[in-house]
Short mmCIF file of C-alpha atoms in Angstrom, two decimals:
data_model
loop_
_atom_site.label_atom_id
_atom_site.label_comp_id
_atom_site.label_asym_id
_atom_site.label_seq_id
_atom_site.Cartn_x
_atom_site.Cartn_y
_atom_site.Cartn_z
CA MET A 7 -19.31 -30.08 -12.36
CA CYS A 8 -18.05 -27.32 -10.10
CA SER A 9 -16.77 -27.47 -6.58
CA LEU A 10 -18.69 -25.34 -4.36
CA LEU A 11 -18.63 -24.13 -0.76
CA ILE A 12 -21.97 -23.63 0.84
CA CYS A 13 -22.37 -21.39 3.99
CA ALA A 14 -25.72 -21.05 5.90
CA ASP A 15 -26.28 -18.41 8.62
CA GLN A 16 -29.02 -16.74 10.20
CA HIS A 17 -27.12 -13.61 11.07
CA ILE A 18 -25.60 -12.18 7.77
CA LEU A 19 -24.88 -8.48 7.29
CA LEU A 20 -26.39 -7.50 4.07
CA ASP A 21 -26.54 -4.15 1.93
CA GLY A 22 -29.54 -2.09 2.89
CA TYR A 23 -30.29 -3.96 6.01
CA ASP A 24 -29.33 -2.64 9.78
CA MET A 25 -29.95 -5.96 11.35
CA PRO A 26 -28.34 -9.47 10.24
CA GLN A 27 -30.44 -11.44 7.83
CA SER A 28 -30.89 -15.28 7.10
CA MET A 29 -29.06 -16.44 3.96
CA ILE A 30 -27.29 -19.22 2.22
CA ILE A 31 -24.30 -18.33 0.29
CA THR A 32 -22.85 -20.60 -2.48
CA ILE A 33 -19.38 -20.05 -3.43
CA ASP A 34 -17.42 -21.31 -6.40
CA VAL A 35 -14.17 -22.65 -5.03
CA GLY A 36 -12.18 -22.37 -8.14
CA SER A 37 -12.80 -18.68 -8.90
CA GLY A 38 -13.58 -17.68 -5.44
CA LYS A 39 -16.50 -15.73 -6.29
CA ILE A 40 -20.00 -15.95 -4.78
CA VAL A 41 -22.20 -17.55 -7.45
CA LYS A 42 -25.87 -17.61 -5.71
CA THR A 43 -27.31 -16.41 -2.68
CA CYS A 44 -30.74 -17.38 -1.12
CA SER A 45 -32.45 -15.29 1.45
CA ILE A 46 -33.53 -18.40 3.61
CA TRP A 47 -31.82 -20.60 6.01
CA CYS A 48 -32.13 -24.61 5.97
CA SER A 49 -29.99 -27.40 7.13
CA HIS A 50 -27.68 -29.18 5.21
CA ASN A 51 -30.07 -32.16 4.81
CA THR A 52 -32.92 -30.43 3.40
CA PHE A 53 -30.72 -28.15 0.94
CA LYS A 54 -31.08 -29.66 -2.83
CA LEU A 55 -28.21 -29.28 -5.13
CA THR A 56 -27.90 -31.47 -8.12
CA ASP A 57 -25.47 -29.73 -10.43
CA ALA A 58 -22.04 -29.60 -8.40
CA ASN A 59 -20.12 -31.35 -6.03
CA ILE A 60 -20.08 -29.54 -2.68
CA VAL A 61 -16.69 -29.46 -1.07
CA ARG A 62 -17.79 -28.18 2.21
CA TRP A 63 -20.90 -27.26 4.05
CA ILE A 64 -20.56 -24.69 6.73
CA ASP A 65 -23.38 -23.88 9.09
CA ALA A 66 -22.41 -20.73 11.14
CA GLY A 67 -25.05 -21.28 13.68
CA ASN A 68 -25.56 -18.10 15.93
CA ASN A 69 -22.29 -16.35 14.71
CA VAL A 70 -22.20 -13.28 12.38
CA ILE A 71 -21.08 -12.87 8.87
CA LEU A 72 -19.89 -10.01 7.58
CA PRO A 73 -17.69 -8.87 4.61
CA GLY A 74 -13.96 -9.02 5.15
CA LEU A 75 -11.97 -5.88 6.04
CA PRO A 76 -9.21 -4.14 3.74
CA HIS A 77 -5.92 -2.29 4.32
CA ILE A 78 -2.25 -2.09 5.43
CA TYR A 79 1.20 -1.71 3.83
CA LEU A 80 3.84 -4.13 3.08
CA ASN A 81 7.70 -4.29 2.02
CA GLU A 82 9.35 -7.40 0.51
CA PRO A 83 11.98 -7.71 -0.39
CA GLY A 84 13.62 -5.38 2.18
CA CYS A 85 12.77 -5.13 5.81
CA THR A 86 11.82 -8.84 6.10
CA GLU A 87 13.15 -9.10 9.54
CA TRP A 88 9.96 -6.99 10.20
CA GLU A 89 7.50 -8.63 8.14
CA GLU A 90 7.19 -10.73 5.16
CA PHE A 91 4.09 -11.31 2.91
CA TYR A 92 3.44 -14.66 4.10
CA THR A 93 3.44 -14.00 7.75
CA ARG A 94 1.61 -10.66 7.37
CA THR A 95 -1.25 -12.03 4.97
CA CYS A 96 -1.77 -15.27 7.39
CA ALA A 97 -2.18 -12.56 10.21
CA ALA A 98 -4.46 -10.38 8.33
CA ALA A 99 -6.58 -13.29 7.19
CA LEU A 100 -6.65 -14.51 11.04
CA GLY A 101 -7.99 -10.89 11.85
CA GLY A 102 -10.65 -10.85 9.23
CA VAL A 103 -8.50 -8.54 6.83
CA MET A 104 -9.08 -9.99 3.34
CA ALA A 105 -7.43 -7.57 1.28
CA LEU A 106 -4.39 -5.83 1.88
CA VAL A 107 -4.50 -2.67 -0.03
CA ASP A 108 -1.10 -0.81 0.23
CA MET A 109 -0.81 2.57 0.86
CA PRO A 110 1.32 4.56 -1.71
CA PHE A 111 4.53 2.91 -0.57
CA ASN A 112 5.87 1.18 -3.52
CA SER A 113 4.78 -1.19 -6.35
CA ILE A 114 8.36 -2.15 -7.90
CA SER A 115 8.68 -5.54 -9.80
CA PRO A 116 10.84 -7.38 -7.23
CA LYS A 117 7.91 -6.67 -4.75
CA ILE A 118 5.30 -8.19 -7.09
CA THR A 119 7.30 -11.10 -7.91
CA THR A 120 8.16 -12.00 -4.36
CA ALA A 121 4.45 -11.73 -3.32
CA ALA A 122 3.55 -14.57 -5.78
CA GLY A 123 2.59 -17.76 -4.21
CA GLN A 124 2.85 -16.73 -0.47
CA CYS A 125 -0.31 -14.70 0.17
CA TYR A 126 -3.13 -15.69 2.28
CA ALA A 127 -5.15 -12.63 1.40
CA GLY A 128 -5.59 -10.58 -1.62
CA ILE A 129 -2.99 -7.58 -2.12
CA ALA A 130 -3.21 -4.40 -4.17
CA LEU A 131 0.00 -2.40 -4.55
CA SER A 132 0.77 1.23 -5.48
CA GLY A 133 3.57 3.73 -5.20
CA MET A 134 7.13 4.59 -6.59
CA SER A 135 10.23 2.73 -5.48
CA ILE A 136 11.34 5.72 -3.52
CA PHE A 137 9.16 7.05 -0.45
CA PRO A 138 10.86 10.36 0.45
CA CYS A 139 9.74 12.65 3.22
CA VAL A 140 7.06 15.26 2.00
CA SER A 141 7.50 18.93 2.65
CA ALA A 142 4.91 21.88 1.93
CA GLU A 143 6.44 22.49 -1.33
CA ASP A 144 6.18 19.00 -2.41
CA VAL A 145 2.43 19.26 -1.62
CA LYS A 146 2.07 22.36 -3.62
CA MET A 147 3.54 21.07 -6.57
CA ALA A 148 1.43 17.57 -6.33
CA MET A 149 -1.76 19.53 -6.05
CA ALA A 150 -0.87 21.43 -9.10
CA GLU A 151 -0.05 18.29 -10.94
CA LEU A 152 -3.19 16.69 -9.96
CA ASP A 153 -5.72 19.63 -10.49
CA VAL A 154 -7.71 17.76 -12.90
CA SER A 155 -7.41 14.27 -11.38
CA THR A 156 -9.74 12.50 -8.72
CA ALA A 157 -7.53 11.69 -6.10
CA PHE A 158 -4.99 12.81 -3.40
CA ARG A 159 -3.82 11.24 -0.55
CA ILE A 160 -1.96 12.84 2.39
CA SER A 161 -1.07 11.58 5.76
CA GLU A 162 -0.50 13.34 9.06
CA ARG A 163 3.47 13.02 8.88
CA SER A 164 3.53 14.92 5.53
CA SER A 165 5.07 18.01 6.89
CA SER A 166 8.63 17.37 7.95
CA PRO A 167 9.65 19.37 11.02
CA PRO A 168 11.98 17.39 13.06
CA CYS A 169 9.85 16.98 16.16
CA VAL A 170 8.44 13.48 16.04
CA THR A 171 11.21 11.80 17.44
CA HIS A 172 12.24 14.38 19.99
CA HIS A 173 10.63 13.86 23.48
CA ALA A 174 9.60 16.81 25.53
CA SER A 175 12.29 17.78 27.93
CA GLY A 176 12.12 16.17 31.44
CA LEU A 177 9.03 13.77 30.75
CA ASP A 178 9.03 10.17 31.65
CA THR A 179 8.49 8.16 28.28
CA ARG A 180 7.30 5.22 30.35
CA GLN A 181 4.00 7.18 31.27
CA SER A 182 1.12 6.90 29.14
CA ASN A 183 0.18 10.69 29.64
CA THR A 184 3.52 11.72 28.31
CA LEU A 185 1.86 11.23 24.97
CA SER A 186 -0.43 14.35 25.59
CA TYR A 187 2.83 16.45 25.35
CA VAL A 188 4.32 14.84 22.43
CA PRO A 189 4.79 17.47 19.39
CA ARG A 190 3.11 14.72 16.94
CA GLN A 191 -0.34 16.30 17.85
CA LYS A 192 0.75 19.82 16.71
CA LEU A 193 2.53 18.33 13.65
CA GLU A 194 -0.77 16.67 12.61
CA LEU A 195 -2.74 19.77 13.23
CA ASP A 196 -0.53 21.86 11.17
CA THR A 197 0.03 19.28 8.38
CA VAL A 198 -4.25 19.08 8.15
CA SER A 199 -4.42 23.07 8.24
CA LEU A 200 -1.78 23.40 5.57
CA ILE A 201 -3.72 20.78 3.18
CA MET A 202 -6.97 22.58 3.74
CA SER A 203 -5.36 25.98 3.07
CA LEU A 204 -3.79 24.83 -0.17
CA TRP A 205 -6.76 22.90 -1.14
CA ALA A 206 -8.77 26.05 -1.57
CA MET A 207 -6.64 26.59 -4.74
CA HIS A 208 -7.63 22.90 -5.96
CA PRO A 209 -11.09 22.24 -4.85
CA VAL A 210 -11.95 19.58 -7.55
CA LEU A 211 -9.03 17.20 -5.79
CA GLN A 212 -10.43 14.34 -3.68
CA CYS A 213 -8.18 14.59 -0.36
CA HIS A 214 -7.84 11.77 1.95
CA ILE A 215 -6.74 12.21 5.65
CA VAL A 216 -4.60 9.29 6.68
CA HIS A 217 -4.35 7.96 10.29
CA LEU A 218 -6.00 11.07 11.94
CA SER A 219 -5.14 10.73 15.69
CA THR A 220 -5.82 14.26 17.32
CA SER A 221 -9.14 15.39 17.99
CA SER A 222 -7.68 19.10 17.80
CA ALA A 223 -7.88 18.70 13.83
CA LEU A 224 -11.42 17.76 13.84
CA PRO A 225 -12.59 21.39 13.61
CA VAL A 226 -10.31 21.87 10.42
CA VAL A 227 -11.93 18.88 8.81
CA ALA A 228 -15.53 19.84 9.70
CA THR A 229 -14.91 23.18 8.15
CA ALA A 230 -13.69 21.64 5.09
CA LYS A 231 -16.86 19.36 4.73
CA VAL A 232 -19.04 22.24 5.42
CA HIS A 233 -17.48 24.06 2.65
CA GLY A 234 -18.16 21.18 0.13
CA LEU A 235 -14.59 20.21 -0.27
CA ASN A 236 -14.37 16.57 -1.54
CA LEU A 237 -12.58 15.29 1.89
CA ALA A 238 -12.43 11.78 3.50
CA ALA A 239 -10.73 11.07 6.87
CA GLU A 240 -9.67 8.01 8.44
CA THR A 241 -8.17 6.90 11.78
CA SER A 242 -6.50 3.63 12.62
CA ASP A 243 -7.80 1.04 15.22
CA ASN A 244 -4.59 1.44 17.31
CA ILE A 245 -5.67 5.12 17.88
CA THR A 246 -9.36 4.53 18.58
CA ALA A 247 -8.52 1.42 21.01
CA GLY A 248 -5.34 2.39 22.45
CA TRP A 249 -4.55 6.21 22.48
CA PRO A 250 -3.81 7.00 26.28
CA GLN A 251 -5.86 10.16 26.45
CA GLN A 252 -9.31 9.25 26.99
CA THR A 253 -10.99 12.58 25.91
CA ASN A 254 -8.87 12.40 22.62
CA ARG A 255 -10.56 9.06 22.05
CA ASP A 256 -14.14 10.04 22.99
CA LEU A 257 -14.01 12.85 20.56
CA LEU A 258 -12.61 10.58 17.69
CA TRP A 259 -15.37 8.16 18.39
CA ALA A 260 -17.83 11.04 18.36
CA ALA A 261 -16.34 12.22 15.09
CA PHE A 262 -17.29 8.46 13.77
CA GLN A 263 -21.09 8.94 14.62
CA ASP A 264 -21.31 12.49 13.18
CA GLY A 265 -19.59 11.34 9.78
CA MET A 266 -16.48 13.49 10.15
CA ILE A 267 -14.38 10.41 10.01
CA ASN A 268 -15.28 8.04 7.38
CA CYS A 269 -13.39 4.77 8.00
CA VAL A 270 -11.17 3.02 10.19
CA VAL A 271 -8.29 0.96 9.06
CA SER A 272 -5.46 -1.20 10.46
CA ASN A 273 -1.95 0.12 11.40
CA HIS A 274 0.25 -2.84 12.06
CA SER A 275 3.49 -2.06 13.75
CA PRO A 276 5.85 -4.92 12.55
CA HIS A 277 9.01 -3.64 14.21
CA ILE A 278 11.49 -6.24 15.77
CA ALA A 279 11.57 -6.82 19.30
CA GLU A 280 14.52 -4.51 19.96
CA LEU A 281 12.95 -1.61 18.20
CA LYS A 282 9.53 -2.14 20.40
CA GLN A 283 11.33 -1.92 23.76
CA LEU A 284 8.98 -3.73 25.68
CA ASP A 285 11.41 -4.65 28.67
CA ASP A 286 12.15 -1.13 29.40
CA GLY A 287 8.44 0.03 29.15
CA ASP A 288 9.50 3.08 26.77
CA ILE A 289 5.97 3.90 25.32
CA MET A 290 7.73 6.17 22.77
CA SER A 291 8.86 3.24 20.89
CA PRO A 292 6.37 2.56 17.80
CA ALA A 293 4.59 -0.39 19.02
CA ALA A 294 0.76 -0.58 17.66
CA SER A 295 -1.95 -3.17 18.57
CA CYS A 296 -5.71 -3.06 19.07
CA LEU A 297 -8.94 -4.80 19.85
CA LEU A 298 -11.48 -2.63 17.92
CA TRP A 299 -14.52 -4.49 18.64
CA ALA A 300 -13.81 -4.69 22.42
CA GLU A 301 -13.09 -1.05 22.70
CA GLY A 302 -15.76 0.26 20.17
CA SER A 303 -18.72 -1.84 21.79
CA LYS A 304 -17.99 0.29 25.09
CA CYS A 305 -18.76 3.39 22.95
CA ARG A 306 -22.04 1.64 21.74
CA MET A 307 -20.42 0.84 18.26
CA THR A 308 -22.50 -1.94 16.54
CA ILE A 309 -21.55 -4.64 14.12
CA THR A 310 -23.18 -2.66 11.22
CA ASP A 311 -21.03 0.68 12.38
CA ILE A 312 -18.13 -1.84 11.81
CA ARG A 313 -19.09 -3.19 8.49
CA ARG A 314 -19.48 0.54 7.31
CA TRP A 315 -16.27 2.00 8.78
CA ALA A 316 -14.03 -0.84 8.20
CA SER A 317 -15.15 -2.26 4.94
CA MET A 318 -17.81 -0.58 3.10
CA GLN A 319 -16.54 2.91 3.00
CA THR A 320 -12.97 1.68 2.97
CA VAL A 321 -13.31 -0.52 -0.36
CA GLN A 322 -14.96 2.62 -1.70
CA TYR A 323 -12.12 4.89 -1.34
CA VAL A 324 -9.73 2.32 -3.02
CA HIS A 325 -12.14 1.65 -5.81
CA LEU A 326 -12.97 -1.97 -5.09
CA SER A 327 -16.60 -1.51 -4.37
CA HIS A 328 -17.13 -3.60 -7.61
CA ARG A 329 -15.26 -6.49 -6.22
CA LYS A 330 -15.85 -6.35 -2.36
CA ARG A 331 -17.96 -5.25 0.57
CA SER A 332 -20.99 -7.07 -0.70
CA LEU A 333 -22.15 -10.67 -0.04
CA LYS A 334 -23.94 -11.01 -3.29
CA ALA A 335 -23.45 -12.88 -6.66
CA GLY A 336 -20.32 -11.98 -8.59
CA TYR A 337 -18.47 -10.55 -5.74
CA ASP A 338 -15.51 -11.87 -3.93
CA SER A 339 -16.16 -14.56 -1.38
CA ASN A 340 -14.28 -12.52 1.31
CA PHE A 341 -16.28 -12.75 4.52
CA ILE A 342 -15.89 -13.45 8.34
CA ILE A 343 -17.66 -15.76 10.46
CA TRP A 344 -17.53 -14.04 14.02
CA ASP A 345 -18.72 -15.26 17.46
CA LEU A 346 -19.40 -11.88 18.92
CA LYS A 347 -19.74 -13.47 22.54
CA ALA A 348 -16.45 -15.58 22.49
CA GLN A 349 -13.58 -14.60 24.82
CA VAL A 350 -10.23 -15.31 23.54
CA GLN A 351 -6.91 -15.36 25.42
CA VAL A 352 -4.13 -13.87 23.09
CA THR A 353 -0.89 -16.22 22.94
CA LYS A 354 2.40 -15.92 21.44
CA GLU A 355 1.65 -19.06 19.55
CA SER A 356 -1.57 -17.54 18.33
CA LEU A 357 0.01 -14.59 16.69
CA GLN A 358 0.62 -14.90 13.11
CA PHE A 359 2.57 -11.79 12.55
CA LYS A 360 6.48 -12.18 12.34
CA ASN A 361 7.64 -10.66 15.48
CA ARG A 362 5.23 -11.93 17.88
CA LEU A 363 4.75 -9.17 20.44
CA SER A 364 1.67 -7.75 21.58
CA PRO A 365 0.28 -5.73 24.61
CA TYR A 366 -2.55 -7.87 24.69
CA GLU A 367 -0.71 -11.20 25.01
CA GLY A 368 -1.83 -13.08 28.14
#
């Protein structure tokens, strides 16, 4: 006999449905796979099962069930004072992130070995042993090399003018509106424009814009899509929920609705307390946190939108659609049981990442 976990709910998000449906999900604990689904709901007492030992029955009640979310980057050994596989995957699982798909950071043997036995979420690693700064010439060479390939990934920090770490003269870095003057936005726009101009010579490439944060780059993205270039753009939840310029945030949310931005991913900032500089209030230090649902619901975002932007389209870009994103037989049993109405106070004790600092604490 196999050991099963049975989950029953009347509010499950399924492929092809805009509204949650009733379903019973049967999971094989040994393989972690969904083995059967049934489009009904019933109580534990009326459910018939004769060929297995049920380990646990979960009645999700009026909570919503949706597929788990993917993304983030990790580095261990090295930088373990910032984060470790154990703490990061615990935090990810607590937040509903069931698969940590590494950006092209590194996938070396010591990292793979260290991950064994201490992960509470699935991981997928990629990249080389050294992660250098990228110049325009590097991008040209990469595009030429990948001209017959299917994917090319580029971030807003691919160009390397030395402006990101330099504050505008005379500005108070403790005020949120200072960010509107930071050269980051021009750097990002210049980088996206560079990629689009080079892309015209290599139109078969699939390009992915990582962590888009400035709405000024949206017209460039729109032009690329109008011309049929195979472009995907993402932003991160700390940008959509925490960016201090309301106009910029509103335009990014509108770009989601228009299909110009395809997905939203996590962008965990694992820095140690000294680097986050919370005591002196310097907002130019790299602290990132977010409450995607709380902020998105103000912009009429629905649970179906979250599933599409943060799960379905994300796993499509990392080629995991055959294993994740759907709650049906044969897929990984990665899902979240979510009480949409619950209000939770963030405490230091509830945080699972290593350096327990959050602007939402309290």
